[in-house]
Amino acid sequence: MSTSRTYFSRGAIIKDNRPLSFDYVPENLPFREDKLRDLSIKYRPLLFSGIPTNVAITGPVGTGKTVVARRFSQLLKEVAIEAEICIKDVYVNCRQRKTDSMVLLGVVNRFDEHFPDRGFSKQEMLRIIKKHMIKSRCHLLIILDEADVLLKKSGSDLIYSFTRFQEEQDCPFSVSTMLISQKNPLDFLDPSTLSTFKRTNLLRFDKYDREALKGIVEQRIELALYPGSVDPEVPDLIADMSEETGDARFAIELLGRAAEIAEERGEELVTPEHARAAKAYTKPYIYEDIVDSLNIHQQIQLLAAARLLRKKAYTTTGEVEREYSVICEELSKKPLGHTQFWQYLKELDAQGLITTRRSGKGVVGNTTQITIADIPAEEIIRYLENRLLSK
Ligand SMILES: Nc1ncnc2c1ncn2[C@@H]1O[C@H](COP(=O)(O)OP(=O)(O)O)[C@@H](O)[C@H]1O
Ligand SMILES: [Mg+2]
C-alpha cells in the first residue's frame, strides 16, 4: 500500500529543484563574466567614493539581464564591506510596481518592512528614504527591472528625482540606479533625465548562441540533477531547440521539464526523447497538418530519421539515406536518386521538421548531422507508420 511518504519520495534524477526555478541566482554566470566586469567598472565611482552612478541594460528576453543584475548587486555588497562603505541595494520589478508611489514604497520597505502603504506623497517618501539612509549611513543602489513599464506609465520624473537625489534632498549619501529593459530604457527618458545618464553607460546583452546555451544548461544539470542522470547528448539537443530564440530561460525550462517527464515515467536517465517531449509540451501542435502536406518520399525520409533517432540525439544523412531505402523497399517504392533525396531533405529542414548541422566532430567527408528537435521520435513513428504502412 502506498503511504503519503511514497508519493513524495525522491526521484532518481532531480537532486535539488531550486536551481531549476527562474529566480535562482547561480554563483557563476557562464558567458556573462564580461558583463559582470563591465558593471564593476561602471560602478567603481559608487564603490570607492559614493559617487552616484547610473547604468542602463538592454537586450532580448532570456539573455540574463535580471540574473546578472542580481548577481552583480550581491558581489557589489561583498566588496563594499571590504571597502568599508555601506551600499544598500533595492530590486524593484516595475511590472509589479508600475507607479512612482509603488516603486518608492518598495524602496522604503527595504528599510522598514512595516511602513504603511497609504497616505504619503512622493516628496514625503523621498524624505523618509533620506532619513533612513542617514541613519544607516548607506548609499543606495536602486535596480529598476522592466523599467519600460514604469517609464511608459509614469514618465521619467521619479528617475530624475533619484539621479538628483543628493542635491535635492541635501543628503550626504547618494542614490545610484540601474535601469533594465528589453527596449532601450534611455529612449524613454526626457532630455533632462537623459543628461544624467552617460551614453557609454548602456550595456547591450545579445541573444545567447548555441555554445552559451549548452554551457548554461550544463551548469544547471550539475546544480540540480544527480551525476550521470542525463544522456550526454541532451545539452546539445536543448541548445539546438533554444538557439532560435537565444533564450536561456527557455533552455532551462526545457531541461527542468525533460527531467520531470523522465521521473514521471519512472526512468533513471534523461534522454533526447524526454527533451523532445518537453519541447512538444511547450509548443502548440500544428504538426500533423504539416506532415500530411509532405510528399510520400519526404514522409519516408522523416520516418527514417525518426527511427534512427529513437535512442539518440543525432544521426547522419548517410544513415537516413540507408534507412530510407529500407523503408522504400518495405513499401515497394522506387527510392529517389541522391540529388533529389538531398533536395527533399533540405525542404524538411526549411520547414523545421528536422534540423541539420554540419558535423564538427572530425568526421571524414561532408557528414551532416540530423536531429529532430521538436517532437518525440516515437510520436512521429507512430503517426507515419499508421499513414504509410497500413495502406
Ligand atoms: N549566463 C548565465 N548563466 C547561468 N544562468 C543564466 C545565464 N543567463 C541567464 N541565465 C538564467 O536564464 C534565465 C533567464 O535569465 P534572465 O536573467 O531572467 O533573463 P532576462 O532578464 O534577460 O529576461 C534565468 O533562470 C537565469 O538564471
Ligand atoms: Mg528579466
JSON list of C-alpha atoms in Angstrom, two decimals, residues 104-258:
[
{"chain": "A", "resi": 104, "resn": "LEU", "atom": "CA", "xyz": [9.02, 54.44, -3.69]},
{"chain": "A", "resi": 105, "resn": "LEU", "atom": "CA", "xyz": [7.11, 52.25, -1.29]},
{"chain": "A", "resi": 106, "resn": "GLY", "atom": "CA", "xyz": [9.26, 49.32, -2.38]},
{"chain": "A", "resi": 107, "resn": "VAL", "atom": "CA", "xyz": [12.37, 51.37, -1.55]},
{"chain": "A", "resi": 108, "resn": "VAL", "atom": "CA", "xyz": [11.03, 52.48, 1.84]},
{"chain": "A", "resi": 109, "resn": "ASN", "atom": "CA", "xyz": [10.07, 48.89, 2.64]},
{"chain": "A", "resi": 110, "resn": "ARG", "atom": "CA", "xyz": [13.68, 47.87, 2.13]},
{"chain": "A", "resi": 111, "resn": "PHE", "atom": "CA", "xyz": [14.47, 49.93, 5.25]},
{"chain": "A", "resi": 112, "resn": "ASP", "atom": "CA", "xyz": [11.19, 49.48, 7.11]},
{"chain": "A", "resi": 113, "resn": "GLU", "atom": "CA", "xyz": [9.15, 46.40, 6.30]},
{"chain": "A", "resi": 114, "resn": "HIS", "atom": "CA", "xyz": [6.11, 47.63, 8.21]},
{"chain": "A", "resi": 115, "resn": "PHE", "atom": "CA", "xyz": [5.84, 51.04, 6.63]},
{"chain": "A", "resi": 116, "resn": "PRO", "atom": "CA", "xyz": [2.14, 51.53, 5.81]},
{"chain": "A", "resi": 117, "resn": "ASP", "atom": "CA", "xyz": [1.31, 51.68, 2.11]},
{"chain": "A", "resi": 118, "resn": "ARG", "atom": "CA", "xyz": [-1.01, 54.68, 2.12]},
{"chain": "A", "resi": 119, "resn": "GLY", "atom": "CA", "xyz": [-1.27, 58.38, 2.57]},
{"chain": "A", "resi": 120, "resn": "PHE", "atom": "CA", "xyz": [2.26, 59.56, 1.83]},
{"chain": "A", "resi": 121, "resn": "SER", "atom": "CA", "xyz": [3.16, 61.85, -1.03]},
{"chain": "A", "resi": 122, "resn": "LYS", "atom": "CA", "xyz": [6.16, 61.17, -3.23]},
{"chain": "A", "resi": 123, "resn": "GLN", "atom": "CA", "xyz": [8.07, 64.05, -1.64]},
{"chain": "A", "resi": 124, "resn": "GLU", "atom": "CA", "xyz": [7.36, 62.67, 1.81]},
{"chain": "A", "resi": 125, "resn": "MET", "atom": "CA", "xyz": [8.57, 59.23, 0.82]},
{"chain": "A", "resi": 126, "resn": "LEU", "atom": "CA", "xyz": [11.77, 60.65, -0.67]},
{"chain": "A", "resi": 127, "resn": "ARG", "atom": "CA", "xyz": [12.41, 62.44, 2.65]},
{"chain": "A", "resi": 128, "resn": "ILE", "atom": "CA", "xyz": [11.74, 59.24, 4.58]},
{"chain": "A", "resi": 129, "resn": "ILE", "atom": "CA", "xyz": [14.25, 57.41, 2.37]},
{"chain": "A", "resi": 130, "resn": "LYS", "atom": "CA", "xyz": [16.82, 60.13, 3.05]},
{"chain": "A", "resi": 131, "resn": "LYS", "atom": "CA", "xyz": [16.29, 59.76, 6.82]},
{"chain": "A", "resi": 132, "resn": "HIS", "atom": "CA", "xyz": [16.83, 56.03, 6.62]},
{"chain": "A", "resi": 133, "resn": "MET", "atom": "CA", "xyz": [19.97, 56.49, 4.54]},
{"chain": "A", "resi": 134, "resn": "ILE", "atom": "CA", "xyz": [21.44, 58.92, 7.03]},
{"chain": "A", "resi": 135, "resn": "LYS", "atom": "CA", "xyz": [20.51, 56.72, 9.96]},
{"chain": "A", "resi": 136, "resn": "SER", "atom": "CA", "xyz": [22.08, 53.63, 8.42]},
{"chain": "A", "resi": 137, "resn": "ARG", "atom": "CA", "xyz": [24.90, 55.63, 6.74]},
{"chain": "A", "resi": 138, "resn": "CYS", "atom": "CA", "xyz": [24.24, 53.83, 3.47]},
{"chain": "A", "resi": 139, "resn": "HIS", "atom": "CA", "xyz": [24.34, 54.71, -0.19]},
{"chain": "A", "resi": 140, "resn": "LEU", "atom": "CA", "xyz": [21.53, 53.26, -2.23]},
{"chain": "A", "resi": 141, "resn": "LEU", "atom": "CA", "xyz": [21.53, 51.31, -5.49]},
{"chain": "A", "resi": 142, "resn": "ILE", "atom": "CA", "xyz": [18.03, 51.06, -6.94]},
{"chain": "A", "resi": 143, "resn": "ILE", "atom": "CA", "xyz": [17.61, 48.40, -9.64]},
{"chain": "A", "resi": 144, "resn": "LEU", "atom": "CA", "xyz": [14.52, 49.04, -11.74]},
{"chain": "A", "resi": 145, "resn": "ASP", "atom": "CA", "xyz": [13.83, 45.89, -13.74]},
{"chain": "A", "resi": 146, "resn": "GLU", "atom": "CA", "xyz": [11.36, 46.04, -16.66]},
{"chain": "A", "resi": 147, "resn": "ALA", "atom": "CA", "xyz": [11.82, 49.81, -16.33]},
{"chain": "A", "resi": 148, "resn": "ASP", "atom": "CA", "xyz": [9.99, 50.50, -19.61]},
{"chain": "A", "resi": 149, "resn": "VAL", "atom": "CA", "xyz": [6.70, 49.61, -17.91]},
{"chain": "A", "resi": 150, "resn": "LEU", "atom": "CA", "xyz": [7.22, 52.34, -15.30]},
{"chain": "A", "resi": 151, "resn": "LEU", "atom": "CA", "xyz": [8.55, 54.81, -17.84]},
{"chain": "A", "resi": 152, "resn": "LYS", "atom": "CA", "xyz": [5.61, 54.31, -20.20]},
{"chain": "A", "resi": 153, "resn": "LYS", "atom": "CA", "xyz": [3.07, 54.65, -17.43]},
{"chain": "A", "resi": 154, "resn": "SER", "atom": "CA", "xyz": [4.59, 57.35, -15.27]},
{"chain": "A", "resi": 155, "resn": "GLY", "atom": "CA", "xyz": [7.29, 59.07, -17.33]},
{"chain": "A", "resi": 156, "resn": "SER", "atom": "CA", "xyz": [10.81, 59.74, -16.09]},
{"chain": "A", "resi": 157, "resn": "ASP", "atom": "CA", "xyz": [10.04, 62.05, -13.11]},
{"chain": "A", "resi": 158, "resn": "LEU", "atom": "CA", "xyz": [10.94, 59.51, -10.49]},
{"chain": "A", "resi": 159, "resn": "ILE", "atom": "CA", "xyz": [14.19, 58.51, -12.15]},
{"chain": "A", "resi": 160, "resn": "TYR", "atom": "CA", "xyz": [15.01, 62.21, -12.44]},
{"chain": "A", "resi": 161, "resn": "SER", "atom": "CA", "xyz": [14.42, 62.58, -8.68]},
{"chain": "A", "resi": 162, "resn": "PHE", "atom": "CA", "xyz": [16.70, 59.63, -7.99]},
{"chain": "A", "resi": 163, "resn": "THR", "atom": "CA", "xyz": [19.51, 60.97, -10.16]},
{"chain": "A", "resi": 164, "resn": "ARG", "atom": "CA", "xyz": [19.28, 64.40, -8.45]},
{"chain": "A", "resi": 165, "resn": "PHE", "atom": "CA", "xyz": [18.63, 62.96, -5.00]},
{"chain": "A", "resi": 166, "resn": "GLN", "atom": "CA", "xyz": [21.77, 64.15, -3.29]},
{"chain": "A", "resi": 167, "resn": "GLU", "atom": "CA", "xyz": [21.31, 67.82, -4.27]},
{"chain": "A", "resi": 168, "resn": "GLU", "atom": "CA", "xyz": [17.53, 67.90, -4.00]},
{"chain": "A", "resi": 169, "resn": "GLN", "atom": "CA", "xyz": [17.40, 66.22, -0.62]},
{"chain": "A", "resi": 170, "resn": "ASP", "atom": "CA", "xyz": [20.68, 67.66, 0.61]},
{"chain": "A", "resi": 171, "resn": "CYS", "atom": "CA", "xyz": [21.80, 64.19, 1.60]},
{"chain": "A", "resi": 172, "resn": "PRO", "atom": "CA", "xyz": [25.40, 63.13, 2.36]},
{"chain": "A", "resi": 173, "resn": "PHE", "atom": "CA", "xyz": [24.68, 59.71, 0.83]},
{"chain": "A", "resi": 174, "resn": "SER", "atom": "CA", "xyz": [23.91, 59.03, -2.80]},
{"chain": "A", "resi": 175, "resn": "VAL", "atom": "CA", "xyz": [21.34, 57.18, -4.86]},
{"chain": "A", "resi": 176, "resn": "SER", "atom": "CA", "xyz": [22.51, 55.21, -7.91]},
{"chain": "A", "resi": 177, "resn": "THR", "atom": "CA", "xyz": [20.24, 53.44, -10.38]},
{"chain": "A", "resi": 178, "resn": "MET", "atom": "CA", "xyz": [20.30, 50.55, -12.79]},
{"chain": "A", "resi": 179, "resn": "LEU", "atom": "CA", "xyz": [17.57, 50.55, -15.43]},
{"chain": "A", "resi": 180, "resn": "ILE", "atom": "CA", "xyz": [16.83, 47.24, -17.12]},
{"chain": "A", "resi": 181, "resn": "SER", "atom": "CA", "xyz": [14.52, 46.78, -20.07]},
{"chain": "A", "resi": 182, "resn": "GLN", "atom": "CA", "xyz": [14.11, 44.80, -23.28]},
{"chain": "A", "resi": 183, "resn": "LYS", "atom": "CA", "xyz": [13.71, 48.07, -25.15]},
{"chain": "A", "resi": 184, "resn": "ASN", "atom": "CA", "xyz": [16.46, 50.61, -24.66]},
{"chain": "A", "resi": 185, "resn": "PRO", "atom": "CA", "xyz": [15.41, 52.42, -21.47]},
{"chain": "A", "resi": 186, "resn": "LEU", "atom": "CA", "xyz": [17.27, 55.58, -22.49]},
{"chain": "A", "resi": 187, "resn": "ASP", "atom": "CA", "xyz": [14.79, 56.05, -25.35]},
{"chain": "A", "resi": 188, "resn": "PHE", "atom": "CA", "xyz": [12.08, 56.68, -22.77]},
{"chain": "A", "resi": 189, "resn": "LEU", "atom": "CA", "xyz": [13.87, 59.34, -20.73]},
{"chain": "A", "resi": 190, "resn": "ASP", "atom": "CA", "xyz": [13.18, 63.04, -21.12]},
{"chain": "A", "resi": 191, "resn": "PRO", "atom": "CA", "xyz": [16.21, 65.20, -22.05]},
{"chain": "A", "resi": 192, "resn": "SER", "atom": "CA", "xyz": [16.95, 66.47, -18.54]},
{"chain": "A", "resi": 193, "resn": "THR", "atom": "CA", "xyz": [16.96, 62.95, -17.08]},
{"chain": "A", "resi": 194, "resn": "LEU", "atom": "CA", "xyz": [18.89, 61.61, -20.01]},
{"chain": "A", "resi": 195, "resn": "SER", "atom": "CA", "xyz": [21.66, 64.14, -19.39]},
{"chain": "A", "resi": 196, "resn": "THR", "atom": "CA", "xyz": [22.47, 62.36, -16.11]},
{"chain": "A", "resi": 197, "resn": "PHE", "atom": "CA", "xyz": [22.93, 59.05, -17.96]},
{"chain": "A", "resi": 198, "resn": "LYS", "atom": "CA", "xyz": [26.11, 58.74, -19.90]},
{"chain": "A", "resi": 199, "resn": "ARG", "atom": "CA", "xyz": [25.52, 57.10, -23.27]},
{"chain": "A", "resi": 200, "resn": "THR", "atom": "CA", "xyz": [28.52, 54.92, -22.55]},
{"chain": "A", "resi": 201, "resn": "ASN", "atom": "CA", "xyz": [26.73, 53.51, -19.54]},
{"chain": "A", "resi": 202, "resn": "LEU", "atom": "CA", "xyz": [24.39, 51.50, -21.73]},
{"chain": "A", "resi": 203, "resn": "LEU", "atom": "CA", "xyz": [25.12, 47.77, -21.76]},
{"chain": "A", "resi": 204, "resn": "ARG", "atom": "CA", "xyz": [23.67, 45.62, -24.50]},
{"chain": "A", "resi": 205, "resn": "PHE", "atom": "CA", "xyz": [23.02, 41.94, -23.92]},
{"chain": "A", "resi": 206, "resn": "ASP", "atom": "CA", "xyz": [22.86, 39.84, -27.09]},
{"chain": "A", "resi": 207, "resn": "LYS", "atom": "CA", "xyz": [20.95, 36.63, -27.66]},
{"chain": "A", "resi": 208, "resn": "TYR", "atom": "CA", "xyz": [22.88, 33.60, -26.43]},
{"chain": "A", "resi": 209, "resn": "ASP", "atom": "CA", "xyz": [24.41, 31.41, -29.11]},
{"chain": "A", "resi": 210, "resn": "ARG", "atom": "CA", "xyz": [24.31, 27.64, -29.17]},
{"chain": "A", "resi": 211, "resn": "GLU", "atom": "CA", "xyz": [27.53, 27.19, -27.24]},
{"chain": "A", "resi": 212, "resn": "ALA", "atom": "CA", "xyz": [26.40, 29.52, -24.44]},
{"chain": "A", "resi": 213, "resn": "LEU", "atom": "CA", "xyz": [23.01, 27.86, -24.15]},
{"chain": "A", "resi": 214, "resn": "LYS", "atom": "CA", "xyz": [24.70, 24.49, -23.90]},
{"chain": "A", "resi": 215, "resn": "GLY", "atom": "CA", "xyz": [27.04, 25.77, -21.19]},
{"chain": "A", "resi": 216, "resn": "ILE", "atom": "CA", "xyz": [24.17, 27.25, -19.20]},
{"chain": "A", "resi": 217, "resn": "VAL", "atom": "CA", "xyz": [22.22, 24.00, -19.43]},
{"chain": "A", "resi": 218, "resn": "GLU", "atom": "CA", "xyz": [25.25, 22.00, -18.33]},
{"chain": "A", "resi": 219, "resn": "GLN", "atom": "CA", "xyz": [25.66, 24.24, -15.30]},
{"chain": "A", "resi": 220, "resn": "ARG", "atom": "CA", "xyz": [22.02, 23.66, -14.27]},
{"chain": "A", "resi": 221, "resn": "ILE", "atom": "CA", "xyz": [22.42, 19.91, -14.76]},
{"chain": "A", "resi": 222, "resn": "GLU", "atom": "CA", "xyz": [25.31, 19.95, -12.34]},
{"chain": "A", "resi": 223, "resn": "LEU", "atom": "CA", "xyz": [23.44, 22.09, -9.80]},
{"chain": "A", "resi": 224, "resn": "ALA", "atom": "CA", "xyz": [20.05, 20.42, -9.97]},
{"chain": "A", "resi": 225, "resn": "LEU", "atom": "CA", "xyz": [20.40, 16.82, -11.12]},
{"chain": "A", "resi": 226, "resn": "TYR", "atom": "CA", "xyz": [22.21, 13.74, -9.87]},
{"chain": "A", "resi": 227, "resn": "PRO", "atom": "CA", "xyz": [25.53, 12.95, -11.56]},
{"chain": "A", "resi": 228, "resn": "GLY", "atom": "CA", "xyz": [25.12, 10.62, -14.52]},
{"chain": "A", "resi": 229, "resn": "SER", "atom": "CA", "xyz": [21.36, 11.10, -14.74]},
{"chain": "A", "resi": 230, "resn": "VAL", "atom": "CA", "xyz": [21.44, 12.90, -18.12]},
{"chain": "A", "resi": 231, "resn": "ASP", "atom": "CA", "xyz": [22.39, 11.47, -21.51]},
{"chain": "A", "resi": 232, "resn": "PRO", "atom": "CA", "xyz": [25.44, 13.49, -22.62]},
{"chain": "A", "resi": 233, "resn": "GLU", "atom": "CA", "xyz": [23.74, 14.49, -25.88]},
{"chain": "A", "resi": 234, "resn": "VAL", "atom": "CA", "xyz": [20.86, 16.23, -24.12]},
{"chain": "A", "resi": 235, "resn": "PRO", "atom": "CA", "xyz": [22.59, 19.60, -23.57]},
{"chain": "A", "resi": 236, "resn": "ASP", "atom": "CA", "xyz": [23.40, 19.77, -27.30]},
{"chain": "A", "resi": 237, "resn": "LEU", "atom": "CA", "xyz": [19.86, 18.98, -28.24]},
{"chain": "A", "resi": 238, "resn": "ILE", "atom": "CA", "xyz": [18.40, 21.55, -25.84]},
{"chain": "A", "resi": 239, "resn": "ALA", "atom": "CA", "xyz": [20.85, 24.12, -27.21]},
{"chain": "A", "resi": 240, "resn": "ASP", "atom": "CA", "xyz": [19.55, 23.36, -30.72]},
{"chain": "A", "resi": 241, "resn": "MET", "atom": "CA", "xyz": [15.98, 23.74, -29.55]},
{"chain": "A", "resi": 242, "resn": "SER", "atom": "CA", "xyz": [16.53, 27.12, -27.94]},
{"chain": "A", "resi": 243, "resn": "GLU", "atom": "CA", "xyz": [19.07, 28.57, -30.38]},
{"chain": "A", "resi": 244, "resn": "GLU", "atom": "CA", "xyz": [16.47, 30.33, -32.48]},
{"chain": "A", "resi": 245, "resn": "THR", "atom": "CA", "xyz": [15.28, 32.48, -29.58]},
{"chain": "A", "resi": 246, "resn": "GLY", "atom": "CA", "xyz": [18.66, 32.56, -27.80]},
{"chain": "A", "resi": 247, "resn": "ASP", "atom": "CA", "xyz": [16.64, 32.50, -24.59]},
{"chain": "A", "resi": 248, "resn": "ALA", "atom": "CA", "xyz": [18.31, 30.86, -21.59]},
{"chain": "A", "resi": 249, "resn": "ARG", "atom": "CA", "xyz": [15.05, 30.75, -19.69]},
{"chain": "A", "resi": 250, "resn": "PHE", "atom": "CA", "xyz": [13.52, 28.54, -22.36]},
{"chain": "A", "resi": 251, "resn": "ALA", "atom": "CA", "xyz": [16.58, 26.25, -22.32]},
{"chain": "A", "resi": 252, "resn": "ILE", "atom": "CA", "xyz": [16.42, 25.85, -18.53]},
{"chain": "A", "resi": 253, "resn": "GLU", "atom": "CA", "xyz": [12.68, 25.27, -18.70]},
{"chain": "A", "resi": 254, "resn": "LEU", "atom": "CA", "xyz": [13.19, 22.52, -21.27]},
{"chain": "A", "resi": 255, "resn": "LEU", "atom": "CA", "xyz": [15.77, 20.85, -19.05]},
{"chain": "A", "resi": 256, "resn": "GLY", "atom": "CA", "xyz": [13.51, 21.02, -16.00]},
{"chain": "A", "resi": 257, "resn": "ARG", "atom": "CA", "xyz": [10.54, 19.64, -17.86]},
{"chain": "A", "resi": 258, "resn": "ALA", "atom": "CA", "xyz": [12.57, 16.87, -19.50]}
]
